[in-house]
Short mmCIF file of C-alpha atoms in Angstrom, two decimals:
data_model
loop_
_atom_site.label_atom_id
_atom_site.label_comp_id
_atom_site.label_asym_id
_atom_site.label_seq_id
_atom_site.Cartn_x
_atom_site.Cartn_y
_atom_site.Cartn_z
CA MET A 1 69.78 28.58 66.99
CA MET A 2 70.84 26.86 69.85
CA ASN A 3 71.73 30.80 71.66
CA ALA A 4 68.88 32.46 70.36
CA PRO A 5 66.71 33.66 72.86
CA ALA A 6 63.78 32.13 73.87
CA SER A 7 61.26 34.57 72.00
CA THR A 8 62.67 33.89 68.55
CA LEU A 9 61.90 29.96 69.19
CA ALA A 10 58.98 30.92 70.09
CA ARG A 11 57.64 32.89 66.94
CA HIS A 12 59.80 30.06 64.73
CA ARG A 13 57.17 27.67 66.37
CA SER A 14 54.36 29.40 66.10
CA ARG A 15 55.09 29.38 61.79
CA THR A 16 55.63 26.50 61.54
CA GLN A 17 52.54 25.18 63.09
CA ARG A 18 50.50 27.95 61.10
CA GLY A 19 52.60 26.40 58.10
CA ALA A 20 51.01 22.56 59.03
CA ALA A 21 47.96 23.95 59.66
CA ALA A 22 47.89 25.87 55.99
CA LEU A 23 49.20 22.62 54.17
CA VAL A 24 45.65 20.55 56.27
CA VAL A 25 43.70 23.63 55.10
CA VAL A 26 45.20 22.67 51.54
CA MET A 27 45.56 18.86 51.07
CA LEU A 28 41.17 19.43 52.71
CA LEU A 29 40.46 20.96 49.83
CA LEU A 30 42.18 19.50 47.35
CA LEU A 31 40.16 16.60 48.33
CA ILE A 32 36.95 18.30 47.93
CA VAL A 33 37.75 19.18 44.58
CA ALA A 34 38.23 15.90 43.04
CA LEU A 35 35.23 14.66 44.71
CA VAL A 36 33.83 16.97 42.60
CA ALA A 37 35.39 16.62 39.83
CA GLY A 38 34.84 12.74 39.82
CA TYR A 39 31.18 13.43 40.51
CA THR A 40 30.70 16.43 38.01
CA ALA A 41 32.73 13.39 35.47
CA ARG A 42 30.28 10.14 37.28
CA ASN A 43 27.48 12.57 35.48
CA LEU A 44 28.45 13.51 32.54
CA LEU A 45 29.56 10.08 31.42
CA PHE A 46 25.29 8.75 32.53
CA GLU A 47 24.46 11.44 30.28
CA GLN A 48 26.24 10.77 27.44
CA ARG A 49 25.01 7.58 27.74
CA THR A 50 21.59 8.07 27.90
CA SER A 51 21.75 10.82 25.26
CA VAL A 52 23.83 7.67 22.85
CA ASN A 53 21.26 5.46 24.18
CA GLN A 54 18.31 8.30 23.63
CA TYR A 55 20.06 8.89 20.42
CA ARG A 56 20.08 4.73 19.65
CA SER A 57 16.38 4.06 20.32
CA THR A 58 14.82 7.04 18.55
CA GLN A 59 17.13 5.90 15.49
CA ALA A 60 15.67 2.11 15.60
CA PHE A 61 12.28 4.01 16.23
CA GLU A 62 12.22 5.72 13.13
CA ALA A 63 13.32 2.99 11.19
CA ALA A 64 10.80 0.81 11.95
CA GLU A 65 7.94 3.43 11.50
CA ALA A 66 9.57 4.00 7.86
CA GLY A 67 9.38 0.36 7.86
CA ILE A 68 5.10 0.68 8.34
CA GLU A 69 5.46 3.52 6.10
CA TRP A 70 7.47 1.78 3.28
CA ALA A 71 5.03 -1.68 3.34
CA LEU A 72 2.06 0.08 2.73
CA ALA A 73 3.72 2.06 -0.24
CA MET A 74 5.25 -1.33 -1.34
CA LEU A 75 1.36 -2.84 -1.05
CA ASN A 76 -0.40 -0.20 -3.72
CA ALA A 77 2.14 -0.87 -6.26
CA GLY A 78 2.90 -3.27 -9.13
CA ARG A 79 5.04 -5.74 -9.57
CA ILE A 80 8.78 -6.20 -8.24
CA ASP A 81 11.97 -8.14 -8.43
CA THR A 82 13.53 -9.37 -5.23
CA ALA A 83 15.51 -6.38 -5.02
CA CYS A 84 11.96 -4.51 -4.20
CA THR A 85 12.87 -2.52 -7.63
CA PRO A 86 9.57 -2.08 -9.71
CA HIS A 87 9.90 -4.12 -13.10
CA ASP A 88 8.85 -2.30 -16.06
CA ASP A 89 9.24 -4.96 -18.09
CA PRO A 90 5.00 -6.04 -18.86
CA THR A 91 6.19 -9.61 -19.65
CA THR A 92 7.88 -10.34 -16.63
CA THR A 93 6.67 -13.64 -14.28
CA ASP A 94 7.19 -11.78 -11.33
CA THR A 95 4.71 -11.22 -9.14
CA SER A 96 3.48 -7.40 -7.19
CA PHE A 97 4.49 -7.00 -3.26
CA ARG A 98 0.89 -7.16 -2.63
CA GLN A 99 1.04 -11.03 -4.16
CA ARG A 100 4.34 -11.98 -2.93
CA TYR A 101 2.77 -11.43 0.65
CA LEU A 102 -0.52 -11.98 0.96
CA GLN A 103 -3.19 -14.23 -0.08
CA VAL A 104 -6.74 -12.20 -0.79
CA ALA A 105 -9.22 -14.61 -0.91
CA VAL A 106 -11.94 -14.07 -3.40
CA ASP A 107 -14.85 -15.41 -1.83
CA THR A 108 -14.38 -14.68 1.32
CA GLY A 109 -11.50 -11.17 1.20
CA LEU A 110 -9.96 -12.80 4.61
CA VAL A 111 -6.15 -12.20 4.27
CA THR A 112 -3.63 -14.58 5.14
CA ALA A 113 0.34 -14.12 5.67
CA LEU A 114 2.54 -15.66 3.63
CA LYS A 115 4.86 -17.97 4.70
CA TYR A 116 8.05 -20.42 3.98
CA ASP A 117 9.29 -23.52 4.90
CA LYS A 118 12.45 -22.94 7.02
CA ASP A 119 13.73 -25.94 8.28
CA ALA A 120 13.24 -28.07 5.49
CA ASP A 121 10.30 -30.17 6.51
CA GLY A 122 7.14 -29.23 4.37
CA VAL A 123 5.37 -26.70 5.92
CA ALA A 124 5.60 -23.34 5.81
CA GLU A 125 5.91 -21.81 9.35
CA GLU A 126 7.83 -18.92 9.18
CA PRO A 127 6.78 -15.73 8.18
CA LEU A 128 7.78 -14.09 4.98
CA ARG A 129 10.27 -10.58 5.58
CA PRO A 130 11.50 -8.40 3.20
CA SER A 131 13.81 -6.33 4.99
CA CYS A 132 15.69 -3.19 3.59
CA VAL A 133 19.39 -1.59 5.46
CA PHE A 134 20.38 1.99 4.70
CA ASP A 135 24.33 1.54 3.91
CA GLY A 136 25.06 5.22 3.99
CA THR A 137 23.77 6.50 0.92
CA ASP A 138 21.05 5.09 0.04
CA TRP A 139 18.18 2.44 1.21
CA GLN A 140 19.08 -1.53 -0.22
CA CYS A 141 16.07 -3.92 0.11
CA SER A 142 15.03 -7.88 0.23
CA CYS A 143 11.98 -8.93 -1.04
CA PRO A 144 12.46 -12.47 -0.60
CA VAL A 145 9.77 -15.26 -2.48
CA ASP A 146 10.50 -18.14 -0.95
CA GLY A 147 13.82 -17.64 2.04
CA ALA A 148 14.70 -15.17 4.02
CA PRO A 149 15.90 -12.13 3.57
CA VAL A 150 19.43 -11.18 1.35
CA LEU A 151 21.36 -8.20 2.29
CA ALA A 152 24.74 -6.98 2.90
CA ASP A 153 26.42 -5.63 6.16
CA PRO A 154 27.43 -2.28 5.39
CA VAL A 155 31.09 -1.19 5.67
CA GLY A 156 32.10 1.60 7.92
CA PRO A 157 31.51 2.95 11.55
CA GLY A 158 27.65 3.06 10.86
CA PRO A 159 25.48 2.98 12.20
CA PHE A 160 23.28 1.85 9.83
CA PRO A 161 19.51 1.77 10.76
CA ALA A 162 17.44 -1.48 9.11
CA PHE A 163 13.82 -2.49 9.62
CA ARG A 164 12.67 -5.77 8.95
CA VAL A 165 8.43 -6.05 7.93
CA THR A 166 6.47 -9.34 8.67
CA PHE A 167 2.32 -9.59 7.88
CA ARG A 168 -0.06 -11.55 10.78
CA GLU A 169 -3.44 -12.71 10.54
CA PRO A 170 -5.45 -9.99 12.97
CA ALA A 171 -7.84 -11.89 15.65
CA SER A 172 -10.62 -10.17 13.41
CA THR A 173 -12.73 -11.84 10.86
CA ARG A 174 -13.60 -8.95 9.22
CA PRO A 175 -12.36 -8.92 4.73
CA GLY A 176 -9.07 -6.98 3.74
CA LEU A 177 -7.49 -6.24 7.03
CA VAL A 178 -4.11 -7.68 8.26
CA GLN A 179 -1.46 -6.58 10.70
CA VAL A 180 1.55 -5.23 9.86
CA VAL A 181 4.59 -5.32 12.32
CA ALA A 182 7.74 -3.53 11.37
CA VAL A 183 11.33 -3.94 13.49
CA GLY A 184 13.45 -1.40 13.50
CA CYS A 185 17.45 -1.09 14.56
CA THR A 186 20.48 0.50 14.47
CA ARG A 187 22.58 -2.45 13.54
CA LEU A 188 21.42 -4.71 10.38
CA ASP A 189 22.74 -8.02 12.29
CA ALA A 190 22.45 -9.87 8.65
CA ALA A 191 22.26 -13.63 9.73
CA ASP A 192 18.78 -12.29 11.23
CA VAL A 193 17.43 -9.22 10.37
CA CYS A 194 16.79 -6.38 13.55
CA ALA A 195 17.45 -9.97 15.53
CA ASP A 196 15.19 -10.53 18.70
CA ALA A 197 18.57 -10.46 20.97
CA ALA A 198 21.28 -8.71 19.26
CA GLY A 199 24.21 -9.26 21.16
CA SER A 200 25.34 -5.69 21.23
CA GLY A 201 24.44 -2.48 22.62
CA ASP A 202 22.08 -1.20 19.22
CA SER A 203 19.01 -0.66 19.74
CA ARG A 204 15.81 -2.58 18.72
CA ALA A 205 12.01 -0.79 18.72
CA GLU A 206 8.23 -2.36 16.95
CA LEU A 207 5.75 -1.24 15.54
CA THR A 208 2.80 -2.82 14.55
CA VAL A 209 -0.22 -1.15 12.60
CA LEU A 210 -3.82 -2.67 11.39
CA ALA A 211 -4.43 -2.41 7.44
CA ALA A 212 -7.15 -2.40 5.63
CA LEU A 213 -7.83 -2.69 1.64
CA LYS A 214 -10.37 0.34 0.41
CA SER A 215 -12.06 -1.98 -2.32
CA GLY A 216 -11.43 -0.34 -5.84
CA LEU A 217 -15.05 -1.80 -6.84
CA ALA A 218 -17.48 -1.83 -3.07
CA VAL A 219 -20.42 -2.88 -5.36
CA MET A 220 -20.69 -5.19 -8.19
CA PRO A 221 -23.08 -4.04 -10.58
CA VAL A 222 -26.01 -6.67 -11.15
CA ALA A 223 -26.36 -6.78 -14.68
CA GLY A 224 -23.55 -6.92 -18.06
CA VAL A 225 -24.41 -3.60 -18.51
CA THR A 226 -25.76 -0.60 -16.52
CA ALA A 227 -26.11 3.41 -17.14
CA ARG A 228 -28.22 6.30 -14.90
CA GLY A 229 -29.53 7.22 -18.14
CA ARG A 230 -30.77 5.70 -21.01
CA ILE A 231 -29.06 2.66 -23.58
CA ASP A 232 -29.10 3.27 -26.78
CA ALA A 233 -27.59 0.54 -29.32
CA ALA A 234 -27.74 0.21 -32.64
CA ALA A 235 -28.77 -2.73 -34.76
CA GLY A 236 -25.34 -5.45 -34.14
CA THR A 237 -23.44 -2.50 -32.21
CA LEU A 238 -24.31 -4.27 -28.61
CA SER A 239 -24.62 -8.23 -27.49
CA VAL A 240 -25.22 -9.01 -23.81
CA PHE A 241 -24.73 -12.61 -21.76
CA SER A 242 -26.13 -13.11 -18.20
CA PRO A 243 -25.04 -16.85 -18.12
CA ASP A 244 -25.26 -16.68 -14.30
CA ALA A 245 -28.53 -17.46 -13.02
CA ALA A 246 -28.02 -15.73 -9.27
CA ALA A 247 -28.05 -12.76 -11.21
CA GLY A 248 -28.67 -12.86 -15.00
CA TYR A 249 -29.54 -8.91 -15.64
CA THR A 250 -28.77 -7.95 -18.56
CA LEU A 251 -29.91 -4.02 -18.68
CA HIS A 252 -30.08 -2.16 -15.82
CA ALA A 253 -30.70 2.26 -17.21
CA GLY A 254 -32.33 4.95 -15.25
CA VAL A 255 -35.20 4.99 -18.45
CA ALA A 256 -36.38 2.22 -20.90
CA PRO A 257 -33.50 0.72 -22.80
CA SER A 258 -33.24 1.19 -27.28
CA VAL A 259 -32.33 -1.85 -27.30
CA ALA A 260 -32.91 -4.87 -29.87
CA ALA A 261 -34.49 -8.58 -27.53
CA SER A 262 -32.50 -10.42 -30.17
CA ALA A 263 -28.57 -8.63 -29.02
CA LEU A 264 -29.81 -9.68 -25.11
CA HIS A 265 -28.77 -13.43 -23.98
CA PRO A 266 -29.91 -13.82 -19.93
CA PRO A 267 -29.76 -17.36 -18.57
CA ALA A 268 -32.00 -20.62 -19.79
CA GLY A 269 -35.09 -19.90 -19.18
CA THR A 270 -35.13 -16.20 -18.23
CA PRO A 271 -37.61 -13.96 -20.32
CA VAL A 272 -35.77 -11.22 -22.19
CA ASP A 273 -38.12 -8.64 -20.69
CA GLN A 274 -37.46 -9.97 -16.84
CA SER A 275 -34.06 -9.43 -17.63
CA ILE A 276 -33.96 -5.81 -17.52
CA ILE A 277 -33.79 -3.41 -15.15
CA VAL A 278 -35.33 0.41 -15.17
CA ASP A 279 -34.37 1.32 -11.57
CA ALA A 280 -36.55 4.59 -11.41
CA THR A 281 -33.98 5.55 -8.69
CA PHE A 282 -31.65 6.96 -11.15
CA ALA A 283 -33.73 8.63 -12.53
CA ASP A 284 -34.21 10.60 -10.06
CA ALA A 285 -33.16 14.05 -10.14
CA GLN A 286 -31.20 14.25 -6.77
CA PHE A 287 -29.49 10.84 -8.26
CA GLY A 288 -26.73 12.73 -9.89
CA ALA A 289 -23.63 11.72 -11.25
CA ASP A 290 -21.04 11.70 -7.86
CA ARG A 291 -24.02 9.55 -6.17
CA MET A 292 -23.79 7.07 -9.40
CA PHE A 293 -19.89 6.54 -8.66
CA ALA A 294 -20.78 6.51 -5.08
CA ALA A 295 -23.24 3.71 -6.03
CA MET A 296 -20.37 1.57 -7.32
CA PHE A 297 -17.68 2.84 -5.50
CA ALA A 298 -19.14 2.97 -1.98
CA THR A 299 -17.92 6.95 -1.52
CA GLY A 300 -19.38 10.00 -2.79
CA ARG A 301 -18.95 13.83 -2.03
CA TYR A 302 -21.45 13.37 0.40
CA ALA A 303 -19.87 10.65 2.45
CA GLY A 304 -16.43 9.07 2.29
CA LEU A 305 -14.18 9.62 -0.53
CA GLY A 306 -14.59 12.23 -3.66
CA VAL A 307 -14.13 11.60 -7.46
CA ASP A 308 -11.09 13.27 -6.75
CA THR A 309 -10.01 11.49 -3.98
CA TYR A 310 -10.50 7.92 -5.70
CA ARG A 311 -8.67 9.15 -8.73
CA ASP A 312 -5.58 10.32 -5.91
CA GLN A 313 -5.55 7.04 -4.13
CA PRO A 314 -2.44 5.23 -3.87
CA ALA A 315 -3.44 2.37 -5.86
CA THR A 316 -4.91 4.43 -9.23
CA ILE A 317 -2.37 4.87 -11.71
CA VAL A 318 -3.57 7.61 -13.48
CA VAL A 319 -3.07 8.02 -17.68
CA ASP A 320 -3.18 11.71 -18.57
CA CYS A 321 -4.17 11.70 -22.40
CA THR A 322 -2.88 14.97 -23.65
CA ASP A 323 0.28 12.35 -22.83
CA ASP A 324 0.65 9.20 -23.90
CA CYS A 325 -3.16 7.32 -23.68
CA THR A 326 -2.56 4.36 -25.87
CA ALA A 327 -4.23 1.53 -25.64
CA ALA A 328 -0.55 -0.42 -25.85
CA ARG A 329 0.39 1.37 -22.54
CA VAL A 330 -2.90 0.84 -20.12
CA ARG A 331 -2.61 -2.84 -21.83
CA ASP A 332 0.92 -3.04 -20.14
CA LEU A 333 0.19 -0.63 -16.73
CA VAL A 334 -3.00 -3.79 -16.55
CA ARG A 335 -0.60 -6.05 -16.75
CA LEU A 336 2.28 -4.21 -14.15
CA ASN A 337 -0.02 -3.20 -11.63
CA PRO A 338 -2.32 -6.25 -10.43
CA GLY A 339 -4.76 -5.21 -8.51
CA ARG A 340 -4.48 -1.45 -9.23
CA MET A 341 -6.91 0.85 -10.63
CA VAL A 342 -6.82 2.69 -14.22
CA TRP A 343 -7.65 6.12 -14.42
CA ILE A 344 -7.68 7.65 -18.06
CA ASP A 345 -7.67 10.90 -18.12
CA GLY A 346 -8.58 11.75 -21.67
CA ASP A 347 -10.63 9.93 -24.46
CA PHE A 348 -9.39 6.08 -24.93
CA THR A 349 -9.11 4.46 -28.31
CA LEU A 350 -8.63 0.35 -27.86
CA ASP A 351 -6.43 -0.31 -31.35
CA VAL A 352 -4.92 -3.97 -29.43
CA ALA A 353 -5.54 -7.11 -29.82
CA ASP A 354 -4.02 -7.92 -27.01
CA PRO A 355 -6.50 -8.67 -24.13
CA VAL A 356 -6.54 -6.09 -21.31
CA GLY A 357 -6.33 -8.23 -18.11
CA THR A 358 -6.71 -10.93 -17.17
CA ALA A 359 -9.32 -13.41 -15.76
CA ALA A 360 -7.00 -13.52 -13.20
CA ALA A 361 -5.84 -10.41 -12.99
CA PRO A 362 -8.57 -8.54 -14.48
CA ALA A 363 -9.23 -4.73 -15.65
CA LEU A 364 -11.11 -1.89 -13.99
CA LEU A 365 -10.66 0.51 -16.30
CA VAL A 366 -12.16 4.68 -15.04
CA VAL A 367 -12.49 6.38 -18.34
CA ALA A 368 -13.30 9.96 -18.06
CA GLY A 369 -14.09 10.17 -22.25
CA SER A 370 -15.00 8.22 -24.92
CA PHE A 371 -14.46 5.04 -25.54
CA THR A 372 -13.23 3.85 -28.95
CA VAL A 373 -12.69 0.52 -30.38
CA ALA A 374 -10.82 0.17 -33.46
CA ASP A 375 -9.41 -3.21 -33.04
CA ALA A 376 -11.07 -6.08 -34.71
CA ALA A 377 -10.60 -8.43 -32.26
CA ALA A 378 -10.13 -6.30 -28.89
CA GLN A 379 -10.48 -7.90 -25.55
CA VAL A 380 -10.98 -6.97 -22.28
CA HIS A 381 -11.50 -8.72 -19.03
CA GLY A 382 -12.81 -6.75 -15.88
CA LEU A 383 -15.11 -3.52 -15.72
CA VAL A 384 -15.07 -0.13 -17.53
CA TYR A 385 -16.76 2.76 -15.95
CA THR A 386 -17.07 5.50 -18.23
CA ILE A 387 -17.40 8.95 -16.28
CA ASP A 388 -18.13 11.95 -19.26
CA PRO A 389 -21.42 12.83 -19.47
CA ASP A 390 -20.34 14.87 -22.40
CA ASN A 391 -19.01 11.63 -24.26
CA THR A 392 -21.77 9.37 -23.88
CA SER A 393 -20.49 7.05 -26.90
CA TRP A 394 -19.55 3.55 -27.86
CA THR A 395 -17.93 3.80 -30.66
CA HIS A 396 -16.97 0.82 -32.71
CA ALA A 397 -14.64 0.88 -35.52
CA GLY A 398 -14.06 -2.77 -34.93
CA ASN A 399 -15.05 -5.08 -32.32
CA LEU A 400 -14.84 -5.85 -28.49
CA THR A 401 -15.07 -9.06 -25.99
CA LEU A 402 -15.91 -7.58 -22.31
CA ARG A 403 -16.03 -9.71 -20.13
CA GLY A 404 -16.79 -8.05 -17.13
CA ALA A 405 -19.54 -5.90 -16.96
CA VAL A 406 -19.78 -1.67 -18.61
CA VAL A 407 -20.95 0.83 -16.12
CA GLY A 408 -21.98 4.59 -17.66
CA GLU A 409 -22.85 7.61 -15.52
CA SER A 410 -25.36 9.06 -17.46
CA ASP A 411 -26.47 7.95 -21.34
CA LEU A 412 -24.04 4.93 -23.22
CA THR A 413 -24.88 4.75 -27.13
CA PHE A 414 -22.95 1.94 -28.95
CA ASP A 415 -22.75 3.15 -32.44
CA GLY A 416 -20.49 2.19 -35.40
CA ALA A 417 -19.19 -0.74 -37.90
CA GLY A 418 -18.82 -2.67 -35.20
CA THR A 419 -20.09 -5.21 -32.07
CA THR A 420 -19.27 -5.22 -28.18
CA THR A 421 -19.84 -8.33 -26.68
CA VAL A 422 -20.59 -8.31 -23.13
CA VAL A 423 -20.70 -11.26 -20.92
CA HIS A 424 -21.76 -10.29 -17.35
CA ASP A 425 -19.04 -12.59 -15.39
CA ARG A 426 -19.69 -12.56 -11.87
CA ALA A 427 -16.02 -14.18 -10.93
CA VAL A 428 -14.16 -11.76 -13.32
CA LEU A 429 -15.84 -9.04 -10.74
CA ALA A 430 -15.46 -10.87 -7.28
CA ARG A 431 -11.76 -11.15 -7.67
CA LEU A 432 -11.98 -6.76 -8.68
CA HIS A 433 -14.41 -7.04 -5.62
CA ARG A 434 -12.16 -8.42 -3.13
CA THR A 435 -8.77 -8.00 -4.63
CA HIS A 436 -8.44 -4.43 -6.41
CA GLY A 437 -8.05 -1.15 -3.91
CA SER A 438 -5.92 0.52 -1.56
CA PHE A 439 -4.07 -0.89 1.78
CA VAL A 440 -4.49 2.17 4.13
CA ARG A 441 -3.90 2.16 8.52
CA VAL A 442 -6.79 1.56 10.32
CA PRO A 443 -6.99 4.57 12.84
CA GLY A 444 -6.55 3.92 16.10
CA SER A 445 -4.52 0.68 15.70
CA TRP A 446 -1.30 1.74 16.17
CA LYS A 447 1.11 0.21 18.39
CA ASP A 448 4.74 0.15 19.95
CA PHE A 449 4.76 -2.05 22.29
#
């Protein structure tokens, strides 16, 4: 190299310089690629975290929505145990979901949310909170009577969505209204279901709706026995007592009834003829059966719920007489489902002495067929409404004592060897009016903030 000519040395230095320049360019390109890759990875991590947050947020929101739907369904169901499971034993003393968490004032219809004493200081200040968690297979629920919900944390990686429900009195003083609040979350936090300040990064959502009790008996009958058409009673088949001086009517019919005066017992001092209402409106040809139904239940095909819709509403129990329509079954259904209506599809025979309904939990029976009494001492507390115009007879092979009222969409004919004694009980009817019916969402009341 020392003896190399000058031209050779020059070419070597040129190649060395070109190699150094290429190395610098390559390094710059690698740096740029690394920066681009790092930025892209940062974006990917950001998008991944955003997607996870969105997934958890959506899951919590859907859990809260499930809580709202579950609460409304449970409000329209029957008696349950502490695991929120429906009872099939009519002798149980367990209450229904509605009775467990709400108190409806019979005189005003105002709804109060029930609470429990959390601090054992003698003051009930904490709202009861029925809650559920998805354990990976099914929903497990807790419906406490007095205290916090009891749920076990599911085992596994999860997520295991959960919700808790509370009830609040709304600002409005309208009867039958209650606020339903559901909090959904992606992790149970068993110590405090869907805790307000969870220590993890799990999501939480809160939804609120206003629910209203659609009364199953919107208008209380003003008389012990009401019929759109004629009321006929053979001697000894009917006895009507109306002891309430404020509403002391015995009969209310579209045409003059054929009932012996001796069978009617208005309040003391009220003449029998003044306890009978002959309503010309009922006799009007335009006043059909659907309007009679509307007059009693504030529904009708021309406004609001129709007859079929009333039958299919959440709180109505339909008994199909082509399957099982025994009096014992109807009695048990009334006992298991306080606050719900029983629709009997077909002819019904009351052949048990056990009371159907009580003064504290009366029965609302809609009978789409004939009504037959076949027990010597049958009893009903509540309202019996018959809707079949082809079966207007009230046949007695036994005796019946009914505290409440009887209503027929067309004629009512009492015949047979036995007697129906109707006591027009306003207290029983008021309880049906205020506490029976379906809880439904109030349109426009949904909030997620």
